[in-house]
Coordinates of C-alpha atoms in Angstrom, one line a residue:
X204 CA 94.9 123.6 103.9
X205 CA 92.9 124.4 107.1
X206 CA 90.0 122.3 108.2
X207 CA 87.7 121.9 111.2
X208 CA 86.8 118.2 112.0
X209 CA 84.2 116.7 114.3
X210 CA 85.4 113.5 116.0
X211 CA 84.9 111.3 119.1
X212 CA 86.1 112.2 122.6
X213 CA 85.7 110.8 126.1
X214 CA 86.7 112.9 129.2
X215 CA 86.1 113.0 132.9
X216 CA 83.4 115.5 133.8
X217 CA 81.0 116.5 136.6
X218 CA 77.5 117.9 136.3
X219 CA 76.0 120.7 138.3
X220 CA 73.8 118.2 140.2
X221 CA 76.5 115.9 141.5
X222 CA 80.0 115.7 142.7
X223 CA 80.5 112.3 141.2
X224 CA 83.1 112.2 138.3
X225 CA 81.8 110.6 135.2
X226 CA 83.0 109.8 131.7
X227 CA 81.3 112.2 129.3
X228 CA 81.1 110.8 125.8
X229 CA 80.4 112.8 122.7
X230 CA 82.0 114.7 119.8
X231 CA 84.3 117.7 119.7
X232 CA 85.8 119.9 117.0
X233 CA 89.5 120.2 116.2
X234 CA 91.3 122.6 113.8
X235 CA 93.8 120.7 111.6
X236 CA 96.1 121.8 108.8
X237 CA 96.4 119.2 106.0
X238 CA 99.7 119.3 104.1
X239 CA 99.6 120.4 100.5
X240 CA 102.1 119.6 97.7
X241 CA 102.5 120.7 94.1
X242 CA 102.9 118.2 91.3
X243 CA 106.5 119.4 90.9
X244 CA 107.3 118.0 94.4
X245 CA 106.1 114.5 93.5
X246 CA 108.7 111.9 92.8
X247 CA 108.1 108.3 91.7
X248 CA 108.9 105.7 94.4
X249 CA 107.4 102.3 93.5
X250 CA 105.3 101.0 90.6
X251 CA 103.5 97.7 91.0
X252 CA 101.3 96.0 88.3
X253 CA 97.7 96.2 89.2
X254 CA 98.2 98.5 92.2
X255 CA 98.1 102.3 92.8
X256 CA 101.4 103.9 92.1
X257 CA 103.4 104.9 95.2
X258 CA 105.1 108.3 95.2
X259 CA 107.4 110.2 97.4
X260 CA 106.7 113.7 98.8
X261 CA 108.7 115.3 101.6
X262 CA 110.7 112.1 102.0
X263 CA 107.6 110.1 102.8
X264 CA 105.6 107.5 100.8
X265 CA 102.1 108.2 99.6
X266 CA 99.4 106.8 97.3
X267 CA 96.1 108.2 96.1
X268 CA 93.4 107.8 98.7
X269 CA 89.7 106.8 98.2
X270 CA 89.0 109.4 100.9
X271 CA 88.4 113.1 100.1
X272 CA 89.7 114.7 103.3
X273 CA 87.7 117.8 102.6
X274 CA 84.5 115.9 103.3
X275 CA 85.6 115.2 106.9
X276 CA 84.7 118.8 107.8
X277 CA 81.1 118.2 106.7
X278 CA 79.8 116.1 109.5
X279 CA 80.8 113.4 112.0
X280 CA 78.8 110.8 110.2
X281 CA 81.2 111.0 107.3
X282 CA 84.1 110.2 109.6
X283 CA 82.3 107.3 111.3
X284 CA 81.4 105.6 108.0
X285 CA 84.8 105.6 106.3
X286 CA 85.6 102.1 105.1
X287 CA 89.4 102.7 104.9
X288 CA 91.3 100.7 107.5
X289 CA 93.3 103.8 108.4
X290 CA 90.3 105.3 110.1
X291 CA 91.0 102.7 112.8
X292 CA 93.4 105.2 114.3
X293 CA 90.2 107.0 115.4
X294 CA 87.5 104.4 115.4
X295 CA 89.5 101.7 117.1
X296 CA 90.5 104.0 120.0
X297 CA 87.0 105.1 120.6
X298 CA 85.5 101.6 120.2
X299 CA 88.0 100.2 122.7
X300 CA 87.4 103.0 125.3
X301 CA 83.6 102.7 125.0
X302 CA 83.8 98.9 125.3
X303 CA 85.7 99.4 128.6
X304 CA 83.0 101.7 129.9
X305 CA 80.2 99.3 128.8
X306 CA 82.0 96.5 130.6
X307 CA 82.2 98.5 133.8
X308 CA 85.9 99.4 133.7
X309 CA 85.7 103.1 133.0
X310 CA 83.1 104.4 135.6
X311 CA 79.7 105.8 135.0
X312 CA 79.0 107.5 131.7
X313 CA 77.2 110.5 130.3
X314 CA 74.9 109.9 128.5
X315 CA 74.0 106.8 130.4
X316 CA 75.0 103.6 128.6
X317 CA 71.8 101.9 127.5
X318 CA 70.9 98.2 127.9
X319 CA 71.3 97.9 124.1
X320 CA 75.0 98.2 124.4
X321 CA 76.4 94.9 125.4
X322 CA 79.9 93.7 126.3
X323 CA 80.3 92.6 122.7
X324 CA 80.0 96.1 121.3
X325 CA 79.9 96.4 117.5
X326 CA 81.4 99.4 115.7
X327 CA 78.1 100.4 114.3
X328 CA 76.6 100.4 117.8
X329 CA 79.4 102.5 119.1
X330 CA 79.1 105.1 116.3
X331 CA 75.3 105.3 116.6
X332 CA 75.6 105.9 120.4
X333 CA 78.2 108.6 119.7
X334 CA 76.1 110.4 117.1
X335 CA 73.1 110.4 119.5
X336 CA 75.3 111.7 122.3
X337 CA 76.2 114.7 120.2
X338 CA 78.6 117.6 121.0
X339 CA 80.2 117.7 124.4
X340 CA 80.1 121.5 124.3
X341 CA 76.3 121.5 124.4
X342 CA 76.2 119.6 127.7
X343 CA 75.5 121.4 130.9
X344 CA 78.7 120.5 132.7
X345 CA 80.3 122.1 135.8
X346 CA 83.7 120.6 134.9
X347 CA 85.2 118.7 132.0
X348 CA 88.8 117.6 131.9
X349 CA 90.5 119.6 129.1
X350 CA 93.5 117.4 129.2
X351 CA 91.4 114.4 128.2
X352 CA 89.8 116.4 125.3
X353 CA 93.3 117.4 124.1
X354 CA 94.4 113.8 124.1
X355 CA 91.6 113.1 121.6
X356 CA 92.5 116.2 119.6
X357 CA 96.1 114.9 119.4
X358 CA 94.8 111.6 118.1
X359 CA 92.9 113.4 115.3
X360 CA 95.9 115.6 114.4
X361 CA 98.1 112.5 114.2
X362 CA 95.6 110.8 112.0
X363 CA 95.4 113.7 109.7
X364 CA 99.2 113.7 109.3
X365 CA 98.6 110.7 107.2
X366 CA 96.9 112.7 104.5
X367 CA 98.0 115.4 102.0
X368 CA 96.6 117.2 99.0
X369 CA 98.1 117.5 95.6
X370 CA 96.2 119.9 93.4
X371 CA 93.0 119.0 95.3
X372 CA 93.5 115.2 95.1
X373 CA 93.8 113.4 98.5
X374 CA 96.9 111.2 99.1
X375 CA 97.4 109.0 102.1
X376 CA 100.6 107.7 103.7
X377 CA 101.4 104.1 102.9
X378 CA 103.8 101.4 103.8
X379 CA 106.9 100.6 101.8
X380 CA 106.4 97.6 99.6
X381 CA 108.8 94.7 100.3
X382 CA 109.5 91.2 99.1
X383 CA 108.8 88.4 101.6
X384 CA 109.8 84.8 101.7
X385 CA 106.6 83.2 103.0
X386 CA 107.1 79.6 104.0
X387 CA 109.8 79.4 101.3
X388 CA 107.8 81.1 98.6
X389 CA 108.9 84.6 97.3
X390 CA 105.9 87.0 97.3
X391 CA 105.2 90.7 97.2
X392 CA 104.6 92.0 100.8
X393 CA 104.8 95.2 102.8
X394 CA 106.0 96.8 105.9
X395 CA 102.7 96.5 107.5
X396 CA 104.2 93.3 109.1
X397 CA 105.9 95.7 111.5
X398 CA 103.1 98.3 112.1
X399 CA 99.5 98.0 111.1
X400 CA 99.1 101.8 110.8
X401 CA 101.8 103.9 109.2
X402 CA 104.1 105.4 111.8
X403 CA 102.0 104.1 114.7
X404 CA 103.4 101.4 116.9
X405 CA 101.1 100.1 119.7
X406 CA 102.0 98.8 123.2
X407 CA 101.0 95.6 124.9
X408 CA 99.6 95.7 128.5
X409 CA 103.3 95.1 129.7
X410 CA 104.4 98.2 127.7
X411 CA 106.1 96.1 125.0
X412 CA 105.8 96.5 121.3
X413 CA 102.7 95.0 119.9
X414 CA 102.7 93.1 116.6
X415 CA 99.4 91.7 115.2
X416 CA 99.1 88.0 114.4
X417 CA 100.5 88.4 110.8
X418 CA 103.6 90.2 112.1
X419 CA 104.3 87.3 114.5
X420 CA 104.5 84.6 111.9
X421 CA 108.1 83.3 112.0
X422 CA 108.0 81.7 108.6
X423 CA 107.6 85.1 106.9
X424 CA 110.9 86.9 106.3
X425 CA 111.1 90.4 104.9
X426 CA 113.6 91.8 102.3
X427 CA 113.9 95.2 100.5
X428 CA 111.9 95.3 97.2
X429 CA 115.1 95.5 95.2
X430 CA 116.9 92.6 96.9
X431 CA 116.4 90.1 94.1
X432 CA 119.6 88.2 94.6
X433 CA 119.4 87.9 98.4
X434 CA 115.7 86.8 98.2
X435 CA 116.6 84.0 95.7
X436 CA 119.4 82.8 97.9
X437 CA 117.3 82.8 101.0
X438 CA 114.4 80.9 99.3
X439 CA 116.9 78.3 98.2
X440 CA 118.1 78.0 101.8
X441 CA 114.6 77.6 103.2
X442 CA 113.6 75.1 100.5
X443 CA 116.9 73.3 100.7
X444 CA 118.2 74.0 97.2
X445 CA 115.2 75.3 95.1
X446 CA 113.9 78.9 95.0
X447 CA 110.2 79.3 94.6
X448 CA 108.3 82.4 93.6
X449 CA 104.8 83.7 92.8
X450 CA 104.6 86.1 89.9
X451 CA 104.6 89.9 90.5
X452 CA 106.2 92.9 88.9
X453 CA 107.6 95.9 90.9
X454 CA 109.7 98.8 89.7
X455 CA 111.8 100.6 92.4
X456 CA 113.0 104.2 92.0
X457 CA 115.7 104.2 94.7
X458 CA 113.3 104.5 97.7
X459 CA 113.9 101.1 99.3
X460 CA 115.1 100.7 102.9
X461 CA 118.5 99.1 103.2
X462 CA 118.9 95.4 104.0
X463 CA 120.6 96.4 107.3
X464 CA 117.6 98.5 108.3
X465 CA 115.2 95.7 107.5
X466 CA 117.4 93.2 109.5
X467 CA 117.1 95.5 112.5
X468 CA 113.3 95.4 112.1
X469 CA 113.4 91.7 111.7
X470 CA 115.5 91.2 114.8
X471 CA 113.0 93.3 116.8
X472 CA 110.1 91.3 115.4
X473 CA 111.6 87.9 116.1
X474 CA 112.5 89.1 119.6
X475 CA 108.9 89.9 120.2
X476 CA 107.8 86.5 118.8
X477 CA 110.0 84.8 121.4
X478 CA 108.6 87.1 124.1
X479 CA 105.0 86.4 123.0
X480 CA 105.7 82.7 122.9
X481 CA 107.1 82.9 126.4
X482 CA 103.8 84.4 127.5
X483 CA 102.1 81.2 126.2
X484 CA 104.7 79.1 128.0
X485 CA 104.0 80.9 131.2
X486 CA 100.2 80.2 130.9
X487 CA 100.9 76.5 130.2
X488 CA 103.4 76.2 133.0
X489 CA 101.0 77.8 135.5
X490 CA 98.1 75.5 134.4
X491 CA 100.3 72.4 134.7
X492 CA 102.2 73.1 137.9
X493 CA 100.3 75.9 139.7
X494 CA 101.0 79.6 140.2
X495 CA 103.2 79.0 143.3
X496 CA 105.6 76.7 141.4
X497 CA 105.6 79.2 138.5
X498 CA 106.7 82.0 140.8
X499 CA 109.3 79.8 142.5
X500 CA 110.8 78.6 139.2
X501 CA 110.8 82.1 137.8
X502 CA 112.7 83.5 140.8
X503 CA 115.2 80.7 141.1
X504 CA 118.6 82.1 140.2
X505 CA 119.9 78.9 138.6
X506 CA 116.7 77.4 137.1
X507 CA 116.3 77.1 133.4
X508 CA 112.9 78.6 133.6
X509 CA 114.0 81.6 135.6
X510 CA 116.9 82.3 133.2
X511 CA 114.4 82.0 130.2
X512 CA 111.9 84.3 131.9
X513 CA 114.5 87.0 132.6
X514 CA 115.9 86.8 129.1
X515 CA 112.5 87.1 127.5
X516 CA 111.6 90.2 129.6
X517 CA 115.0 91.8 128.9
X518 CA 114.7 91.4 125.2
X519 CA 111.1 92.7 125.1
X520 CA 112.0 95.7 127.2
X521 CA 115.0 96.5 124.9
X522 CA 112.8 96.4 121.8
X523 CA 110.3 98.7 123.5
X524 CA 113.1 101.2 124.4
X525 CA 114.4 101.0 120.8
X526 CA 110.9 101.8 119.4
X527 CA 109.4 104.2 121.9
X528 CA 112.4 106.0 123.5
X529 CA 115.7 106.2 121.8
X530 CA 117.3 103.8 119.2
X531 CA 119.4 101.2 121.1
X532 CA 119.7 98.4 118.7
X533 CA 123.0 97.2 120.2
X534 CA 121.0 96.4 123.4
X535 CA 118.3 94.7 121.3
X536 CA 120.8 92.5 119.5
X537 CA 122.6 91.4 122.6
X538 CA 119.4 90.7 124.4
X539 CA 118.0 88.7 121.4
X540 CA 121.2 86.6 121.3
X541 CA 120.9 85.8 125.0
X542 CA 117.2 84.9 124.7
X543 CA 117.8 82.6 121.7
X544 CA 120.7 80.9 123.6
X545 CA 118.7 80.0 126.7
X546 CA 115.2 79.4 125.2
X547 CA 116.0 75.9 124.0
X548 CA 117.2 74.9 127.5
X549 CA 113.6 74.8 128.8
X550 CA 112.4 71.7 126.9
X551 CA 110.8 70.2 130.0
X552 CA 108.0 72.8 129.8
X553 CA 106.8 71.4 126.4
X554 CA 104.9 68.3 127.1
X555 CA 102.6 68.1 124.1
X556 CA 103.3 67.6 120.4
X557 CA 101.5 70.9 119.7
X558 CA 103.9 72.8 122.0
X559 CA 106.9 71.1 120.5
X560 CA 105.7 71.9 116.9
X561 CA 105.3 75.6 117.5
X562 CA 108.6 75.9 119.3
X563 CA 110.5 73.9 116.6
X564 CA 109.1 76.2 113.9
X565 CA 110.0 79.3 115.7
X566 CA 113.5 78.0 116.5
X567 CA 114.1 77.0 112.9
X568 CA 113.1 80.3 111.5
X569 CA 115.1 82.2 114.1
X570 CA 118.1 80.2 112.9
X571 CA 117.3 81.4 109.3
X572 CA 117.3 85.0 110.5
X573 CA 120.6 84.5 112.3
X574 CA 122.1 83.2 109.1
X575 CA 120.9 86.3 107.3
X576 CA 122.6 88.5 109.9
X577 CA 125.8 86.5 109.9
X578 CA 126.0 86.7 106.1
X579 CA 126.0 90.5 105.9
X580 CA 129.1 91.6 104.0
X581 CA 129.6 94.5 106.3
X582 CA 130.1 95.1 110.1
X583 CA 126.7 94.9 111.7
X584 CA 128.2 96.4 114.9
X585 CA 129.0 99.6 113.1
X586 CA 125.8 100.0 111.2
X587 CA 123.5 99.4 114.1
X588 CA 125.0 102.1 116.4
X589 CA 123.0 104.9 114.6
X590 CA 122.2 106.9 117.7
X591 CA 124.9 109.0 119.6
X592 CA 126.0 107.5 122.9
X593 CA 125.2 109.4 126.0
X594 CA 128.2 110.1 128.3

């Protein structure tokens, strides 16, 4: 079904009165086609007591949405007030970009940023400012960067890829449910540990894969929703002999990811935990010994810290290539093994009980993950090479 949506945009522009390039802020319209399915194309995927049923359409997972996508073509105010967390794919990007401008990082703005917008910009403030700014097309501009506008249109189209209509009812993309062992306790979880938005992975300032705080908890381990036996055994391992579980009911219809696929994701996630933890080590090391000593230790070929630093960066970059470029899990696995092997050799950098506790917890849970990988009843080397090798 074809819709026209009004949504945020920020682009470089110049007025007729000045040669100065400014950031014009306002709304634009984009034509989008929303996928449509018939009821005959709907297959059951997961049924969870007390939750909306998850279905499969076009080899993707969906659930009924509280949003009626047809309303988005009515006005921008509808888009800006959606309570669904998925709208963050639009609102978060605009809020972040406007915050940079308010804080002086994005150059002068059109319309002028008022004194009411502070560095601690609220979402409601951002949307009120945007609605007052109005359509960019109605501005008297000598030049506007169409590439910038197209980037925002691309964001909108990607966002709308997360919705579909079945006989007029809106469905939204959703994460695969999973079982997690959380600090030894078996619970119902989900793949949002890996990516907050479905099919959207974000980058850090270094260009690495970004996980939110929940995804960087080392005492949470993910399993397919149908891996009952493996989950029980792992909970027994963590609890040293006794499996523990909270009550939940889930019926799977053959739509679970394989254990091998999840262990790939888990290896990437744990690699980024170590890389993120190394960033904290870097800060502490610099505070204690100074920036010059940090650089000297990092660049020393034989120093424990230098070896640790290079291993952390190597693993993080391998994970980024695996996620953003082409699958290369063999590189990720080797880099992760190297990082784990050298990380414990830098004990001298942990001089407080707090430092030691965090590291011990990460190290122990990494050991649990390695046990899971070692216990696979098939050759991991074969299953992970799922991308053709280039000559």
